[in-house]
Tab-separated table of C-alpha atoms in Angstrom:
chain	number	residue	atom	x	y	z
A	1	UNK	CA	0.000	0.000	0.000
A	2	UNK	CA	1.169	3.510	-0.808
A	3	UNK	CA	2.589	5.509	2.052
A	4	UNK	CA	0.365	8.188	3.516
A	5	UNK	CA	3.376	10.499	3.590
A	6	UNK	CA	3.990	10.051	-0.128
A	7	UNK	CA	0.372	10.803	-0.899
A	8	UNK	CA	0.369	13.961	1.153
A	9	UNK	CA	3.556	15.186	-0.492
A	10	UNK	CA	2.164	14.363	-3.935
A	11	UNK	CA	-1.019	16.243	-3.116
A	12	UNK	CA	0.924	19.302	-2.020
A	13	UNK	CA	3.036	19.209	-5.196
A	14	UNK	CA	-0.153	19.620	-7.199
A	15	UNK	CA	-0.117	23.282	-6.290
A	16	UNK	CA	2.723	23.730	-8.769
A	17	UNK	CA	1.100	21.641	-11.505
A	18	UNK	CA	-2.224	23.466	-11.834
A	19	UNK	CA	-3.191	24.862	-15.199
A	20	UNK	CA	-2.191	28.494	-15.614
A	21	UNK	CA	-5.442	29.328	-17.441
A	22	UNK	CA	-7.655	28.716	-14.393
A	23	UNK	CA	-7.643	30.193	-10.916
A	24	UNK	CA	-8.019	27.296	-8.508
A	25	UNK	CA	-7.991	27.262	-4.723
A	26	UNK	CA	-5.831	24.642	-3.039
A	27	UNK	CA	-5.584	24.006	0.715
A	28	UNK	CA	-3.158	21.612	2.382
A	29	UNK	CA	-5.043	18.826	4.156
A	30	UNK	CA	-2.400	16.976	6.144
A	31	UNK	CA	-4.128	15.758	9.319
A	32	UNK	CA	-5.418	12.200	8.972
A	33	UNK	CA	-8.888	11.968	10.541
A	34	UNK	CA	-10.102	8.606	9.231
A	35	UNK	CA	-8.353	5.676	7.589
A	36	UNK	CA	-9.445	2.190	6.634
A	37	UNK	CA	-6.756	0.019	5.075
A	38	UNK	CA	-9.018	-3.083	5.024
A	39	UNK	CA	-6.274	-5.148	6.643
A	40	UNK	CA	-8.545	-7.230	8.864
A	41	UNK	CA	-10.803	-10.161	8.101
A	42	UNK	CA	-14.151	-8.377	8.462
A	43	UNK	CA	-15.601	-4.969	7.681
A	44	UNK	CA	-14.622	-2.472	10.394
A	45	UNK	CA	-17.898	-1.758	12.193
A	46	UNK	CA	-16.395	1.394	13.699
A	47	UNK	CA	-16.203	2.911	10.210
A	48	UNK	CA	-18.938	1.305	8.115
A	49	UNK	CA	-22.461	-0.027	8.081
A	50	UNK	CA	-23.388	-2.378	5.225
A	51	UNK	CA	-26.775	-1.854	3.614
A	52	UNK	CA	-29.296	-4.680	3.335
A	53	UNK	CA	-32.039	-3.254	1.142
A	54	UNK	CA	-33.511	-3.367	-2.359
A	55	UNK	CA	-32.637	-0.959	-5.140
A	56	UNK	CA	-33.559	2.692	-4.774
A	57	UNK	CA	-36.498	3.011	-7.123
A	58	UNK	CA	-35.860	6.640	-8.037
A	59	UNK	CA	-32.546	6.019	-9.793
A	60	UNK	CA	-33.692	2.968	-11.735
A	61	UNK	CA	-31.071	0.558	-10.408
A	62	UNK	CA	-31.898	-3.148	-10.358
A	63	UNK	CA	-29.861	-4.713	-7.540
A	64	UNK	CA	-30.589	-5.868	-4.010
A	65	UNK	CA	-27.804	-4.745	-1.662
A	66	UNK	CA	-26.731	-7.427	0.803
A	67	UNK	CA	-24.081	-7.850	3.484
A	68	UNK	CA	-23.554	-11.518	2.544
A	69	UNK	CA	-20.000	-12.640	1.859
A	70	UNK	CA	-21.114	-13.368	-1.701
A	71	UNK	CA	-21.415	-9.592	-2.188
A	72	UNK	CA	-19.211	-8.017	0.485
A	73	UNK	CA	-16.005	-9.194	2.099
A	74	UNK	CA	-12.631	-8.024	3.383
A	75	UNK	CA	-9.840	-10.251	2.131
A	76	UNK	CA	-6.163	-9.945	1.155
A	77	UNK	CA	-5.969	-6.383	2.466
A	78	UNK	CA	-8.845	-5.130	0.329
A	79	UNK	CA	-12.570	-4.515	0.419
A	80	UNK	CA	-14.389	-6.591	-2.208
A	81	UNK	CA	-17.800	-5.492	-3.509
A	82	UNK	CA	-19.182	-8.174	-5.824
A	83	UNK	CA	-22.106	-7.660	-8.200
A	84	UNK	CA	-23.898	-10.869	-9.174
A	85	UNK	CA	-26.680	-11.862	-11.509
A	86	UNK	CA	-28.934	-14.020	-9.357
A	87	UNK	CA	-32.505	-14.190	-8.131
A	88	UNK	CA	-32.725	-12.659	-4.659
A	89	UNK	CA	-35.754	-11.260	-2.838
A	90	UNK	CA	-37.605	-10.749	-6.108
A	91	UNK	CA	-34.757	-8.991	-7.935
A	92	UNK	CA	-32.332	-10.380	-10.507
A	93	UNK	CA	-29.059	-8.829	-9.290
A	94	UNK	CA	-27.233	-8.444	-5.990
A	95	UNK	CA	-24.383	-6.193	-4.929
A	96	UNK	CA	-23.168	-4.275	-1.866
A	97	UNK	CA	-23.116	-0.779	-0.433
A	98	UNK	CA	-21.372	0.490	2.700
A	99	UNK	CA	-21.883	3.823	4.480
A	100	UNK	CA	-20.135	5.746	7.250
A	101	UNK	CA	-23.383	7.446	8.317
A	102	UNK	CA	-23.548	7.900	12.078
A	103	UNK	CA	-19.958	6.645	12.422
A	104	UNK	CA	-17.837	9.151	10.520
A	105	UNK	CA	-18.758	12.405	8.889
A	106	UNK	CA	-16.732	15.521	8.179
A	107	UNK	CA	-17.079	19.040	6.857
A	108	UNK	CA	-14.270	19.906	4.408
A	109	UNK	CA	-11.046	17.995	3.880
A	110	UNK	CA	-9.399	15.576	1.499
A	111	UNK	CA	-11.368	12.375	0.869
A	112	UNK	CA	-9.644	9.715	-1.202
A	113	UNK	CA	-9.785	6.013	-2.019
A	114	UNK	CA	-7.585	3.692	-4.042
A	115	UNK	CA	-9.884	1.536	-6.160
A	116	UNK	CA	-9.879	-0.919	-9.041
A	117	UNK	CA	-13.198	-0.721	-10.857
A	118	UNK	CA	-15.291	-3.539	-12.307
A	119	UNK	CA	-16.126	-3.661	-16.004
A	120	UNK	CA	-19.335	-4.604	-17.799
A	121	UNK	CA	-22.342	-3.007	-19.461
A	122	UNK	CA	-24.833	-1.797	-16.860
A	123	UNK	CA	-22.554	-1.490	-13.817
A	124	UNK	CA	-22.484	1.737	-11.800
A	125	UNK	CA	-19.630	1.802	-9.262
A	126	UNK	CA	-19.380	4.925	-7.121
A	127	UNK	CA	-17.431	6.565	-4.281
A	128	UNK	CA	-19.467	9.498	-2.978
A	129	UNK	CA	-20.575	11.685	-0.084
A	130	UNK	CA	-24.059	12.522	1.120
A	131	UNK	CA	-25.026	15.431	3.363
A	132	UNK	CA	-25.552	14.487	6.990
A	133	UNK	CA	-29.008	16.077	6.862
A	134	UNK	CA	-30.238	13.571	4.268
A	135	UNK	CA	-32.972	11.317	5.625
A	136	UNK	CA	-33.349	7.800	4.257
A	137	UNK	CA	-36.334	6.941	2.098
A	138	UNK	CA	-36.780	3.776	0.019
A	139	UNK	CA	-38.166	5.822	-2.873
A	140	UNK	CA	-35.017	7.795	-3.607
A	141	UNK	CA	-32.493	7.380	-0.847
A	142	UNK	CA	-33.218	10.693	0.888
A	143	UNK	CA	-36.482	12.529	1.348
A	144	UNK	CA	-34.794	15.925	1.284
A	145	UNK	CA	-32.401	15.099	-1.532
A	146	UNK	CA	-30.978	17.031	-3.313
A	147	UNK	CA	-31.337	19.910	-0.829
A	148	UNK	CA	-29.063	18.056	1.602
A	149	UNK	CA	-26.279	17.864	-0.999
A	150	UNK	CA	-24.376	15.090	-2.738
A	151	UNK	CA	-20.722	15.032	-3.792
A	152	UNK	CA	-19.805	12.299	-6.271
A	153	UNK	CA	-16.065	11.797	-5.980
A	154	UNK	CA	-16.119	9.063	-8.613
A	155	UNK	CA	-18.834	7.489	-10.734
A	156	UNK	CA	-18.266	5.141	-13.638
A	157	UNK	CA	-20.341	3.469	-16.318
A	158	UNK	CA	-19.070	-0.096	-16.424
A	159	UNK	CA	-19.084	-0.123	-20.210
A	160	UNK	CA	-16.716	2.878	-20.294
A	161	UNK	CA	-13.531	1.599	-18.609
A	162	UNK	CA	-11.430	4.685	-19.379
A	163	UNK	CA	-13.919	7.331	-18.197
A	164	UNK	CA	-15.109	8.499	-14.757
A	165	UNK	CA	-16.968	11.601	-13.656
A	166	UNK	CA	-17.064	13.838	-10.594
A	167	UNK	CA	-20.205	15.792	-9.758
A	168	UNK	CA	-22.238	17.738	-7.229
A	169	UNK	CA	-26.012	17.611	-6.755
A	170	UNK	CA	-28.000	20.291	-4.953
A	171	UNK	CA	-31.247	22.255	-5.191
A	172	UNK	CA	-31.751	23.189	-8.839
A	173	UNK	CA	-28.881	21.052	-10.120
A	174	UNK	CA	-29.441	17.336	-9.588
A	175	UNK	CA	-29.811	14.116	-11.528
A	176	UNK	CA	-29.064	14.702	-15.208
A	177	UNK	CA	-28.651	18.433	-14.407
A	178	UNK	CA	-25.877	17.851	-11.864
A	179	UNK	CA	-22.739	19.960	-12.163
A	180	UNK	CA	-20.278	17.422	-13.524
A	181	UNK	CA	-17.050	16.873	-15.411
A	182	UNK	CA	-15.569	13.725	-16.959
A	183	UNK	CA	-11.991	12.517	-16.690
A	184	UNK	CA	-10.504	10.226	-19.353
A	185	UNK	CA	-7.624	7.917	-18.485
A	186	UNK	CA	-5.131	7.916	-21.347
A	187	UNK	CA	-3.560	4.632	-22.495
A	188	UNK	CA	-4.975	2.659	-19.569
A	189	UNK	CA	-8.218	1.362	-18.058
A	190	UNK	CA	-9.732	1.779	-14.610
A	191	UNK	CA	-10.613	-1.936	-14.411
A	192	UNK	CA	-7.091	-3.281	-14.958
A	193	UNK	CA	-5.331	-1.604	-12.026
A	194	UNK	CA	-5.772	0.607	-8.984
A	195	UNK	CA	-6.266	4.361	-9.197
A	196	UNK	CA	-6.694	7.049	-6.538
A	197	UNK	CA	-9.926	9.044	-6.674
A	198	UNK	CA	-10.172	12.071	-4.415
A	199	UNK	CA	-11.476	15.514	-3.661
A	200	UNK	CA	-10.093	18.417	-1.684
A	201	UNK	CA	-13.067	20.315	-0.325
A	202	UNK	CA	-12.991	23.641	1.441
A	203	UNK	CA	-15.185	26.661	1.948
A	204	UNK	CA	-16.674	27.565	-1.454
A	205	UNK	CA	-14.772	25.018	-3.566
A	206	UNK	CA	-14.385	21.319	-4.312
A	207	UNK	CA	-11.313	20.161	-6.271
A	208	UNK	CA	-11.410	16.796	-8.095
A	209	UNK	CA	-8.413	14.491	-8.564
A	210	UNK	CA	-7.512	11.225	-10.259
A	211	UNK	CA	-4.107	9.807	-9.305
A	212	UNK	CA	-3.294	13.186	-7.739
A	213	UNK	CA	-3.985	15.011	-11.013
A	214	UNK	CA	-6.297	17.969	-10.485
A	215	UNK	CA	-8.873	17.936	-13.283
A	216	UNK	CA	-11.739	20.119	-12.056
A	217	UNK	CA	-12.856	22.675	-9.508
A	218	UNK	CA	-16.484	23.443	-8.644
A	219	UNK	CA	-17.371	26.660	-6.803
A	220	UNK	CA	-20.625	28.450	-5.918
A	221	UNK	CA	-20.399	30.400	-9.176
A	222	UNK	CA	-20.634	27.100	-11.113
A	223	UNK	CA	-23.905	25.853	-9.614
A	224	UNK	CA	-27.372	26.916	-10.709
A	225	UNK	CA	-28.898	26.979	-7.231
A	226	UNK	CA	-27.951	27.238	-3.575
A	227	UNK	CA	-24.484	26.025	-2.538
A	228	UNK	CA	-25.186	23.341	0.095
A	229	UNK	CA	-21.679	22.063	0.808
A	230	UNK	CA	-20.895	23.657	4.162
A	231	UNK	CA	-22.020	20.854	6.462
A	232	UNK	CA	-20.874	17.398	7.552
A	233	UNK	CA	-21.049	14.709	4.865
A	234	UNK	CA	-20.671	10.932	5.205
A	235	UNK	CA	-19.090	8.382	2.839
A	236	UNK	CA	-20.789	5.807	0.614
A	237	UNK	CA	-19.113	3.148	-1.544
A	238	UNK	CA	-21.235	0.906	-3.741
A	239	UNK	CA	-21.719	-0.872	-7.033
A	240	UNK	CA	-25.193	-0.482	-8.487
A	241	UNK	CA	-26.523	-2.550	-11.381
A	242	UNK	CA	-28.544	-0.706	-13.994
A	243	UNK	CA	-30.025	2.725	-13.471
A	244	UNK	CA	-30.347	5.913	-15.416
A	245	UNK	CA	-26.630	6.643	-15.272
A	246	UNK	CA	-25.240	3.381	-16.667
A	247	UNK	CA	-28.222	1.770	-18.376
A	248	UNK	CA	-29.265	-1.842	-17.845
A	249	UNK	CA	-27.101	-4.926	-18.356
A	250	UNK	CA	-27.475	-6.617	-21.738
A	251	UNK	CA	-26.341	-9.789	-23.482
A	252	UNK	CA	-22.735	-8.571	-23.438
A	253	UNK	CA	-22.681	-8.164	-19.641
A	254	UNK	CA	-20.525	-10.575	-17.652
A	255	UNK	CA	-21.145	-11.485	-13.996
A	256	UNK	CA	-19.903	-11.656	-11.320
A	257	UNK	CA	-17.985	-8.391	-11.345
A	258	UNK	CA	-15.849	-7.089	-8.498
A	259	UNK	CA	-14.763	-3.669	-7.256
A	260	UNK	CA	-11.632	-3.711	-5.101
A	261	UNK	CA	-10.905	-0.959	-2.571
A	262	UNK	CA	-7.366	-0.839	-1.203
A	263	UNK	CA	-7.980	1.998	1.254
A	264	UNK	CA	-10.104	4.989	2.177
A	265	UNK	CA	-8.398	7.986	3.832
A	266	UNK	CA	-9.727	11.333	4.979
A	267	UNK	CA	-7.687	14.367	6.042
A	268	UNK	CA	-8.508	17.728	7.540
A	269	UNK	CA	-6.658	21.030	7.196
A	270	UNK	CA	-3.570	21.739	9.322
């Protein structure tokens, strides 16, 4: 696993590699506030709660999330989230989702994870944050979404192994109208090796990174409604199957598919 010190130094060096045609705010986040290296044999209950629930109807996904070892396990120093095509509780796919809600939440900081993505038509892996004020609802995940805010650090369409996106959702800019930007990996694929997905989030800005390369900044002037990113947010990691973002699996889809997470680390400012 990559040294925390190396990552922090690499992050700081980004200040000197920013594009000269954009004004971007960068803060040093050096104080580690949460870390899960997935070195044990079970999911760390101090950091995460697994979800056992059917798909959220509002986003069109097709899976049933379970905490079974067939879908979720910690093994060989990594978190494994496994999407399967199988009949379960009336649905045809299973997968897993973990959340830090009620266990860890933070306002501002650097949030990052080192992940190898799955690959197949209809998969929707994601590493994201949801506002602590969001209240759960089986119809769309949160009854006051998007007013509570959502920060998508990384989303991927399984059929596009070189492309990820980073987005924010809030009042007046959610769903297909989210404020978003894609990142294309040149001469490589996200499903054939590990890559670091992260944000550095401070007052009035969110910077987006892949492998410590800064590729976007979102500020209040970029959104088309109220800026709702000045509160505690918690972490979610999942692999959905189907949905409006990725589309449904088809005859080309291959199951099972696995997302591997090497670590999750969160820092605050000095």
